Amino acid sequence: MAPIRIDVEGVGGVKLTTDAELDKWLTNQGVDALLDSDGDQVVGFATLVDGSRYTLGPLILQQQQQQQQPPQPQQAGITDLLEEAKGGPLTDSEIDYALANYSRYIDEILGKTDEQERSRLTSRLWIRLSVRIKTQTRLAIRGQYLFDGLVPGAFGRAGTEVQFAVRGSSLFCAKTMLETGDLQREHMIATRIHSNQTCPTVMPVLDMIDLPGEPRRITMVTPYYPISLAPLANGNLHEEGCVNVALCGLATIKAFHRKGICHGDIKPGNMMLTARSDNVVVTIDFGSAVEYGESLVSVTPQFGLNCPLEGSLKYDLTCLASSLYVICTGEKLPKTSKQLLEKLVGGNRMLPPTLQIVMICLQLNDIDSVWESAKVCIEAADGMDHSLIVRHDTVWPKVT
């Protein structure tokens, strides 16, 4: 096991390799835990973060004395309410965290005489505590969540809500759904797509938090605010931007294709521009994804044109072709793939590379062939600023 080097306030640098070493070191210090930057106890070696700073927990003797003392009135009053909201007993760290960080909020709850209002406020407090106490997720993003409002340009389905959490220059989106099963399925699909391959164009998933009545799937957009492509589906996006959408969309389809999964709902509203300097466009929302051969249920039919509602590579390529067409031209889609091809072929002008890629997506059914043909179109195009176009080797998914 690789050694972990941490900095402990008042002690200095410490190198540890195993749980046994950590336990022995804590005993020698006269404490039974380290505290992280949030004041939460570190429960084991596996949760230590290399290079991070910690403080010593309370002395064992002090803890024993505290355990012998009866709980304070505020603690006794709020504990029962929070345990009812949680649906089970609280841990010591949860109680300590609530008292240390939400004392005024607890006073407000305990001051309410209306039981329904008291219960409502307690449920909100428990949700806040749950989001911040989930150690695995907190360690994954190295910070707390701050759920403050809707992401500009983000469009959720009926029954969903997209909110944001900011830490420094990073942005974390939380998709909230009432149906835990739907969210678990999305989380499973996302985890599977990112398993054993790097997918720069597919939204990563950090964790899923199952809260009382509000399960959340934590995804990451970094840095700054994401912008949905839906408002840009009007023909006003510059050609380099359209080309980036095409290349990143093809890379996303390749990542799904490797796993035998159809995204099922590729459209401008599910593709996000970010402020990243590499101009990568990421694809979100895996709620419609199915295995190849399975029936597609939750789709946006106009983007699938007349393609059979069955999970397939062809369906995703058709949806990407339709999306590129409306982004590039701002025109209304015809009803069939044949009509769209006729519209493109019948024009008396040289097609820009994005519309050439639309034709390629509709005519070929091999993702690698589509990718290579798209690259040829882009490289042969005149008048484009190639410094604004994503690097092919950057976005194409790689096996790890």
Short mmCIF file of C-alpha atoms in Angstrom, two decimals:
data_model
loop_
_atom_site.label_atom_id
_atom_site.label_comp_id
_atom_site.label_asym_id
_atom_site.label_seq_id
_atom_site.Cartn_x
_atom_site.Cartn_y
_atom_site.Cartn_z
CA MET A 1 0.00 0.00 0.00
CA ALA A 2 1.40 3.44 -0.98
CA PRO A 3 2.39 5.67 1.95
CA ILE A 4 0.31 8.74 2.78
CA ARG A 5 2.05 11.92 3.91
CA ILE A 6 -0.07 14.36 5.92
CA ASP A 7 0.55 17.49 7.96
CA VAL A 8 -0.88 17.51 11.50
CA GLU A 9 -1.24 20.85 13.24
CA GLY A 10 1.12 21.10 16.19
CA VAL A 11 2.91 17.88 15.20
CA GLY A 12 4.25 18.38 11.68
CA GLY A 13 4.65 15.91 8.84
CA VAL A 14 3.56 12.30 9.37
CA LYS A 15 4.00 9.33 7.00
CA LEU A 16 1.54 6.42 7.36
CA THR A 17 1.04 3.23 5.38
CA THR A 18 -1.69 1.17 7.07
CA ASP A 19 -4.65 1.41 9.42
CA ALA A 20 -2.55 -0.30 12.09
CA GLU A 21 0.11 2.42 11.83
CA LEU A 22 -2.57 5.11 12.06
CA ASP A 23 -4.14 3.51 15.17
CA LYS A 24 -0.74 3.15 16.86
CA TRP A 25 0.20 6.74 16.07
CA LEU A 26 -3.12 8.07 17.40
CA THR A 27 -2.71 6.08 20.63
CA ASN A 28 0.76 7.54 21.12
CA GLN A 29 -0.72 11.01 20.72
CA GLY A 30 -3.43 10.26 23.28
CA VAL A 31 -6.31 10.72 20.82
CA ASP A 32 -8.46 8.31 18.88
CA ALA A 33 -9.10 10.37 15.73
CA LEU A 34 -7.85 13.06 13.38
CA LEU A 35 -10.12 15.89 12.26
CA ASP A 36 -10.26 17.09 8.65
CA SER A 37 -10.69 20.70 7.51
CA ASP A 38 -14.46 20.46 8.09
CA GLY A 39 -13.95 19.28 11.66
CA ASP A 40 -15.18 15.76 10.84
CA GLN A 41 -13.43 12.71 12.23
CA VAL A 42 -11.27 10.69 9.85
CA VAL A 43 -12.53 7.16 10.31
CA GLY A 44 -9.62 5.23 8.81
CA PHE A 45 -6.45 5.23 6.76
CA ALA A 46 -8.38 4.86 3.48
CA THR A 47 -10.03 8.26 3.95
CA LEU A 48 -6.77 10.17 4.44
CA VAL A 49 -5.85 12.47 1.55
CA ASP A 50 -2.16 12.64 0.66
CA GLY A 51 -0.68 16.07 1.35
CA SER A 52 -3.69 17.34 3.33
CA ARG A 53 -3.66 19.08 6.68
CA TYR A 54 -5.38 17.65 9.77
CA THR A 55 -5.74 18.46 13.46
CA LEU A 56 -5.72 16.15 16.46
CA GLY A 57 -9.11 15.10 17.79
CA PRO A 58 -10.09 15.49 21.45
CA LEU A 59 -8.07 13.57 24.03
CA ILE A 60 -9.43 10.13 24.87
CA LEU A 61 -9.82 11.18 28.53
CA GLN A 62 -11.84 14.24 27.50
CA GLN A 63 -14.12 12.10 25.32
CA GLN A 64 -14.73 9.67 28.16
CA GLN A 65 -15.65 12.56 30.45
CA GLN A 66 -17.95 14.02 27.82
CA GLN A 67 -19.68 10.67 27.35
CA GLN A 68 -20.40 10.53 31.08
CA GLN A 69 -22.06 13.96 31.02
CA PRO A 70 -25.78 14.16 30.16
CA PRO A 71 -26.55 15.73 26.77
CA GLN A 72 -27.16 19.47 26.74
CA PRO A 73 -30.78 20.66 26.22
CA GLN A 74 -30.11 21.82 22.64
CA GLN A 75 -28.49 18.48 21.73
CA ALA A 76 -31.24 16.44 23.35
CA GLY A 77 -33.97 18.47 21.64
CA ILE A 78 -32.58 18.39 18.11
CA THR A 79 -31.31 14.79 18.16
CA ASP A 80 -34.79 13.26 18.27
CA LEU A 81 -36.00 15.52 15.48
CA LEU A 82 -33.01 14.79 13.24
CA GLU A 83 -33.23 11.05 13.85
CA GLU A 84 -36.87 11.19 12.76
CA ALA A 85 -35.86 13.06 9.58
CA LYS A 86 -33.01 10.63 8.93
CA GLY A 87 -35.08 7.56 9.69
CA GLY A 88 -32.45 6.15 12.05
CA PRO A 89 -30.00 7.00 14.83
CA LEU A 90 -27.45 9.78 14.36
CA THR A 91 -23.73 9.16 14.66
CA ASP A 92 -21.64 11.18 17.10
CA SER A 93 -19.95 13.02 14.23
CA GLU A 94 -23.33 13.99 12.76
CA ILE A 95 -24.51 15.39 16.11
CA ASP A 96 -21.23 17.24 16.69
CA TYR A 97 -21.25 18.66 13.16
CA ALA A 98 -24.84 19.90 13.52
CA LEU A 99 -24.19 21.56 16.88
CA ALA A 100 -20.93 23.14 15.74
CA ASN A 101 -22.14 24.52 12.42
CA TYR A 102 -25.91 25.00 12.71
CA SER A 103 -26.44 26.20 16.27
CA ARG A 104 -28.55 29.23 15.30
CA TYR A 105 -30.59 27.14 12.85
CA ILE A 106 -31.20 24.56 15.60
CA ASP A 107 -32.35 27.32 17.97
CA GLU A 108 -34.81 28.47 15.30
CA ILE A 109 -36.18 24.93 14.92
CA LEU A 110 -36.53 24.37 18.65
CA GLY A 111 -38.24 27.75 19.00
CA LYS A 112 -41.07 26.71 16.67
CA THR A 113 -44.29 25.61 18.35
CA ASP A 114 -45.98 24.38 15.17
CA GLU A 115 -45.02 20.70 14.78
CA GLN A 116 -45.41 20.71 10.99
CA GLU A 117 -43.14 23.74 10.59
CA ARG A 118 -40.62 22.26 13.00
CA SER A 119 -40.60 19.00 11.02
CA ARG A 120 -40.18 20.87 7.73
CA LEU A 121 -37.21 22.87 8.99
CA THR A 122 -35.62 19.76 10.50
CA SER A 123 -35.90 17.92 7.17
CA ARG A 124 -34.14 20.81 5.44
CA LEU A 125 -31.41 20.77 8.07
CA TRP A 126 -30.90 17.03 7.64
CA ILE A 127 -30.56 17.42 3.88
CA ARG A 128 -27.86 20.05 4.44
CA LEU A 129 -26.09 17.79 6.91
CA SER A 130 -26.33 14.77 4.61
CA VAL A 131 -24.79 16.61 1.68
CA ARG A 132 -21.86 17.80 3.76
CA ILE A 133 -21.29 14.71 5.87
CA LYS A 134 -21.09 12.20 2.99
CA THR A 135 -17.36 11.57 3.32
CA GLN A 136 -16.81 9.69 0.06
CA THR A 137 -18.27 12.46 -2.06
CA ARG A 138 -16.71 15.28 -0.07
CA LEU A 139 -13.28 13.73 -0.48
CA ALA A 140 -13.92 13.24 -4.19
CA ILE A 141 -14.41 16.95 -4.81
CA ARG A 142 -12.21 18.17 -1.92
CA GLY A 143 -14.85 20.58 -0.65
CA GLN A 144 -18.40 21.18 0.49
CA TYR A 145 -21.49 21.44 -1.68
CA LEU A 146 -23.33 24.73 -1.85
CA PHE A 147 -26.69 24.14 -3.54
CA ASP A 148 -27.73 27.67 -4.38
CA GLY A 149 -29.85 27.75 -7.52
CA LEU A 150 -30.46 26.74 -11.11
CA VAL A 151 -27.63 26.54 -13.62
CA PRO A 152 -28.19 29.16 -16.35
CA GLY A 153 -29.11 27.43 -19.60
CA ALA A 154 -29.68 24.02 -17.99
CA PHE A 155 -32.89 22.29 -18.94
CA GLY A 156 -34.23 19.46 -16.77
CA ARG A 157 -37.04 17.09 -17.65
CA ALA A 158 -40.36 17.32 -15.83
CA GLY A 159 -39.77 16.21 -12.28
CA THR A 160 -36.05 17.00 -12.34
CA GLU A 161 -34.14 19.98 -11.08
CA VAL A 162 -30.57 20.92 -11.88
CA GLN A 163 -28.72 22.94 -9.27
CA PHE A 164 -25.14 24.00 -8.85
CA ALA A 165 -22.42 23.84 -6.26
CA VAL A 166 -19.35 26.04 -6.46
CA ARG A 167 -15.95 25.45 -4.89
CA GLY A 168 -13.28 27.83 -6.08
CA SER A 169 -13.36 27.83 -9.88
CA SER A 170 -15.11 24.48 -10.24
CA LEU A 171 -18.78 23.84 -10.84
CA PHE A 172 -20.64 20.75 -9.69
CA CYS A 173 -24.16 20.07 -10.93
CA ALA A 174 -26.64 18.06 -8.89
CA LYS A 175 -29.54 16.46 -10.70
CA THR A 176 -32.46 16.03 -8.31
CA MET A 177 -35.22 13.48 -8.94
CA LEU A 178 -38.04 12.11 -6.85
CA GLU A 179 -37.67 8.59 -8.24
CA THR A 180 -34.61 6.98 -6.68
CA GLY A 181 -34.68 4.12 -9.19
CA ASP A 182 -34.39 6.46 -12.19
CA LEU A 183 -31.45 8.25 -10.64
CA GLN A 184 -29.72 5.01 -9.70
CA ARG A 185 -30.08 3.84 -13.29
CA GLU A 186 -28.55 7.07 -14.64
CA HIS A 187 -25.71 6.75 -12.15
CA MET A 188 -25.11 3.14 -13.21
CA ILE A 189 -25.02 4.08 -16.93
CA ALA A 190 -22.60 6.95 -16.31
CA THR A 191 -20.33 4.78 -14.18
CA ARG A 192 -20.32 2.08 -16.84
CA ILE A 193 -19.46 4.51 -19.63
CA HIS A 194 -16.47 5.85 -17.70
CA SER A 195 -15.29 2.39 -16.66
CA ASN A 196 -11.98 1.39 -18.30
CA GLN A 197 -11.92 4.33 -20.70
CA THR A 198 -11.31 8.08 -20.62
CA CYS A 199 -14.26 10.05 -21.99
CA PRO A 200 -13.54 13.81 -22.01
CA THR A 201 -16.82 14.55 -23.79
CA VAL A 202 -19.09 12.57 -21.45
CA MET A 203 -20.11 14.27 -18.20
CA PRO A 204 -18.31 12.55 -15.30
CA VAL A 205 -20.28 11.42 -12.26
CA LEU A 206 -18.77 11.79 -8.82
CA ASP A 207 -21.39 10.25 -6.59
CA MET A 208 -25.06 9.67 -5.93
CA ILE A 209 -26.53 10.90 -2.66
CA ASP A 210 -29.86 9.38 -1.59
CA LEU A 211 -31.52 12.00 0.62
CA PRO A 212 -34.99 11.79 2.20
CA GLY A 213 -37.33 12.49 -0.73
CA GLU A 214 -34.56 14.10 -2.81
CA PRO A 215 -31.97 11.73 -4.29
CA ARG A 216 -29.20 13.59 -6.10
CA ARG A 217 -26.66 12.57 -8.72
CA ILE A 218 -23.53 14.70 -8.50
CA THR A 219 -21.89 15.48 -11.83
CA MET A 220 -19.03 17.83 -12.60
CA VAL A 221 -18.64 20.68 -15.04
CA THR A 222 -15.33 22.48 -14.68
CA PRO A 223 -14.61 25.31 -14.70
CA TYR A 224 -17.24 28.06 -14.53
CA TYR A 225 -20.79 28.04 -15.80
CA PRO A 226 -21.90 25.59 -18.48
CA ILE A 227 -24.12 26.77 -21.32
CA SER A 228 -26.63 24.48 -22.97
CA LEU A 229 -26.46 24.43 -26.76
CA ALA A 230 -30.26 24.65 -26.97
CA PRO A 231 -30.35 28.48 -27.13
CA LEU A 232 -27.63 28.34 -29.81
CA ALA A 233 -29.60 26.11 -32.19
CA ASN A 234 -30.34 29.07 -34.43
CA GLY A 235 -27.56 29.10 -37.01
CA ASN A 236 -25.53 31.77 -35.19
CA LEU A 237 -22.78 29.55 -33.76
CA HIS A 238 -19.54 30.09 -35.69
CA GLU A 239 -18.30 27.26 -37.91
CA GLU A 240 -15.44 26.30 -35.60
CA GLY A 241 -17.96 25.93 -32.77
CA CYS A 242 -20.23 23.76 -34.92
CA VAL A 243 -17.27 21.57 -35.85
CA ASN A 244 -16.39 21.16 -32.17
CA VAL A 245 -19.94 20.03 -31.43
CA ALA A 246 -19.64 17.49 -34.26
CA LEU A 247 -16.30 16.06 -33.13
CA CYS A 248 -17.23 15.93 -29.45
CA GLY A 249 -20.60 14.40 -30.29
CA LEU A 250 -18.92 11.65 -32.31
CA ALA A 251 -16.48 11.01 -29.46
CA THR A 252 -19.41 10.65 -27.06
CA ILE A 253 -21.14 8.18 -29.36
CA LYS A 254 -17.91 6.17 -29.63
CA ALA A 255 -17.66 5.99 -25.81
CA PHE A 256 -21.24 4.69 -25.58
CA HIS A 257 -20.77 2.35 -28.55
CA ARG A 258 -17.82 0.62 -26.86
CA LYS A 259 -20.17 -0.36 -24.05
CA GLY A 260 -23.01 -1.41 -26.36
CA ILE A 261 -25.20 1.44 -25.09
CA CYS A 262 -27.31 3.94 -27.02
CA HIS A 263 -27.49 7.40 -25.41
CA GLY A 264 -30.95 7.79 -26.91
CA ASP A 265 -31.41 11.55 -26.46
CA ILE A 266 -28.55 13.40 -28.13
CA LYS A 267 -29.80 16.92 -28.82
CA PRO A 268 -28.62 20.53 -28.35
CA GLY A 269 -30.20 20.70 -24.89
CA ASN A 270 -28.10 17.76 -23.71
CA MET A 271 -24.79 19.15 -24.96
CA MET A 272 -22.94 21.76 -22.94
CA LEU A 273 -20.34 24.35 -23.84
CA THR A 274 -17.92 25.09 -20.99
CA ALA A 275 -15.29 27.74 -20.38
CA ARG A 276 -12.50 25.22 -20.80
CA SER A 277 -9.65 26.44 -22.96
CA ASP A 278 -9.68 23.22 -25.01
CA ASN A 279 -13.21 23.98 -26.35
CA VAL A 280 -14.54 20.55 -25.37
CA VAL A 281 -18.32 20.09 -25.55
CA VAL A 282 -19.71 17.62 -23.01
CA THR A 283 -22.82 15.45 -23.29
CA ILE A 284 -25.14 15.10 -20.29
CA ASP A 285 -28.35 13.30 -19.25
CA PHE A 286 -28.26 9.51 -19.51
CA GLY A 287 -31.91 9.00 -18.52
CA SER A 288 -32.87 7.71 -21.98
CA ALA A 289 -29.89 5.37 -22.43
CA VAL A 290 -30.60 1.71 -23.24
CA GLU A 291 -28.65 -1.34 -24.32
CA TYR A 292 -28.45 -1.90 -28.06
CA GLY A 293 -31.62 -3.70 -29.17
CA GLU A 294 -33.79 -2.44 -26.30
CA SER A 295 -36.78 -0.17 -26.91
CA LEU A 296 -36.27 3.56 -26.54
CA VAL A 297 -38.95 5.12 -24.37
CA SER A 298 -37.95 8.60 -23.18
CA VAL A 299 -36.73 10.34 -26.34
CA THR A 300 -37.07 13.61 -28.25
CA PRO A 301 -38.57 12.14 -31.44
CA GLN A 302 -37.90 15.02 -33.85
CA PHE A 303 -34.14 14.48 -33.53
CA GLY A 304 -34.44 10.76 -34.25
CA LEU A 305 -36.30 11.57 -37.48
CA ASN A 306 -37.85 8.31 -38.74
CA CYS A 307 -35.20 6.05 -37.17
CA PRO A 308 -36.75 3.01 -35.38
CA LEU A 309 -37.19 3.59 -31.63
CA GLU A 310 -34.65 0.95 -30.70
CA GLY A 311 -31.25 1.41 -29.10
CA SER A 312 -28.63 1.43 -31.85
CA LEU A 313 -25.57 3.23 -33.16
CA LYS A 314 -27.68 4.46 -36.08
CA TYR A 315 -30.15 6.14 -33.72
CA ASP A 316 -27.43 8.11 -31.93
CA LEU A 317 -25.78 9.10 -35.22
CA THR A 318 -29.14 10.28 -36.57
CA CYS A 319 -29.79 12.37 -33.46
CA LEU A 320 -26.33 13.93 -33.73
CA ALA A 321 -26.88 14.67 -37.43
CA SER A 322 -30.20 16.38 -36.65
CA SER A 323 -28.65 18.37 -33.81
CA LEU A 324 -25.79 19.55 -36.00
CA TYR A 325 -28.23 20.58 -38.71
CA VAL A 326 -30.35 22.82 -36.46
CA ILE A 327 -27.27 24.27 -34.71
CA CYS A 328 -25.58 25.04 -38.03
CA THR A 329 -28.62 26.34 -39.94
CA GLY A 330 -31.34 27.22 -37.42
CA GLU A 331 -33.84 25.58 -39.78
CA LYS A 332 -36.68 23.25 -38.87
CA LEU A 333 -35.95 19.55 -39.27
CA PRO A 334 -37.76 17.49 -41.91
CA LYS A 335 -39.53 14.31 -40.85
CA THR A 336 -37.18 11.70 -42.34
CA SER A 337 -33.47 11.08 -42.88
CA LYS A 338 -34.09 10.83 -46.62
CA GLN A 339 -35.71 14.27 -46.71
CA LEU A 340 -32.79 15.77 -44.78
CA LEU A 341 -30.27 14.23 -47.17
CA GLU A 342 -32.23 15.49 -50.18
CA LYS A 343 -32.28 18.96 -48.67
CA LEU A 344 -28.49 18.96 -48.32
CA VAL A 345 -27.69 17.35 -51.68
CA GLY A 346 -30.14 19.60 -53.53
CA GLY A 347 -28.44 22.85 -52.56
CA ASN A 348 -26.43 24.78 -55.13
CA ARG A 349 -23.56 25.64 -52.81
CA MET A 350 -20.52 24.04 -51.25
CA LEU A 351 -21.56 22.63 -47.90
CA PRO A 352 -19.61 23.73 -44.82
CA PRO A 353 -17.80 20.90 -43.01
CA THR A 354 -20.49 20.55 -40.32
CA LEU A 355 -23.21 19.86 -42.88
CA GLN A 356 -20.89 17.44 -44.67
CA ILE A 357 -20.58 15.60 -41.35
CA VAL A 358 -24.40 15.56 -41.11
CA MET A 359 -24.51 13.68 -44.41
CA ILE A 360 -21.77 11.30 -43.28
CA CYS A 361 -23.66 10.48 -40.07
CA LEU A 362 -26.81 9.71 -42.05
CA GLN A 363 -25.06 7.58 -44.68
CA LEU A 364 -22.54 5.54 -42.68
CA ASN A 365 -23.16 3.17 -39.77
CA ASP A 366 -19.60 2.64 -38.54
CA ILE A 367 -18.45 5.11 -35.91
CA ASP A 368 -14.76 4.83 -36.79
CA SER A 369 -15.47 5.44 -40.48
CA VAL A 370 -17.66 8.43 -39.61
CA TRP A 371 -14.88 9.82 -37.40
CA GLU A 372 -12.17 9.48 -40.05
CA SER A 373 -14.41 10.96 -42.76
CA ALA A 374 -15.29 13.90 -40.49
CA LYS A 375 -11.60 14.61 -39.90
CA VAL A 376 -10.96 14.65 -43.66
CA CYS A 377 -13.79 17.19 -44.18
CA ILE A 378 -12.43 19.48 -41.48
CA GLU A 379 -8.81 19.30 -42.62
CA ALA A 380 -9.83 20.09 -46.21
CA ALA A 381 -11.95 23.10 -45.25
CA ASP A 382 -10.69 26.59 -46.10
CA GLY A 383 -11.07 29.71 -44.00
CA MET A 384 -11.38 28.10 -40.58
CA ASP A 385 -9.27 28.96 -37.55
CA HIS A 386 -7.96 25.52 -36.66
CA SER A 387 -6.58 26.80 -33.35
CA LEU A 388 -10.21 27.01 -32.15
CA ILE A 389 -11.01 23.41 -33.05
CA VAL A 390 -10.68 20.64 -30.48
CA ARG A 391 -7.75 18.31 -30.96
CA HIS A 392 -8.88 14.94 -32.25
CA ASP A 393 -6.61 12.98 -29.95
CA THR A 394 -7.88 14.98 -26.95
CA VAL A 395 -11.59 14.17 -27.26
CA TRP A 396 -11.54 10.66 -28.76
CA PRO A 397 -12.13 8.15 -25.91
CA LYS A 398 -9.17 5.99 -24.96
CA VAL A 399 -9.10 2.58 -23.30
CA THR A 400 -7.43 2.68 -19.88
#
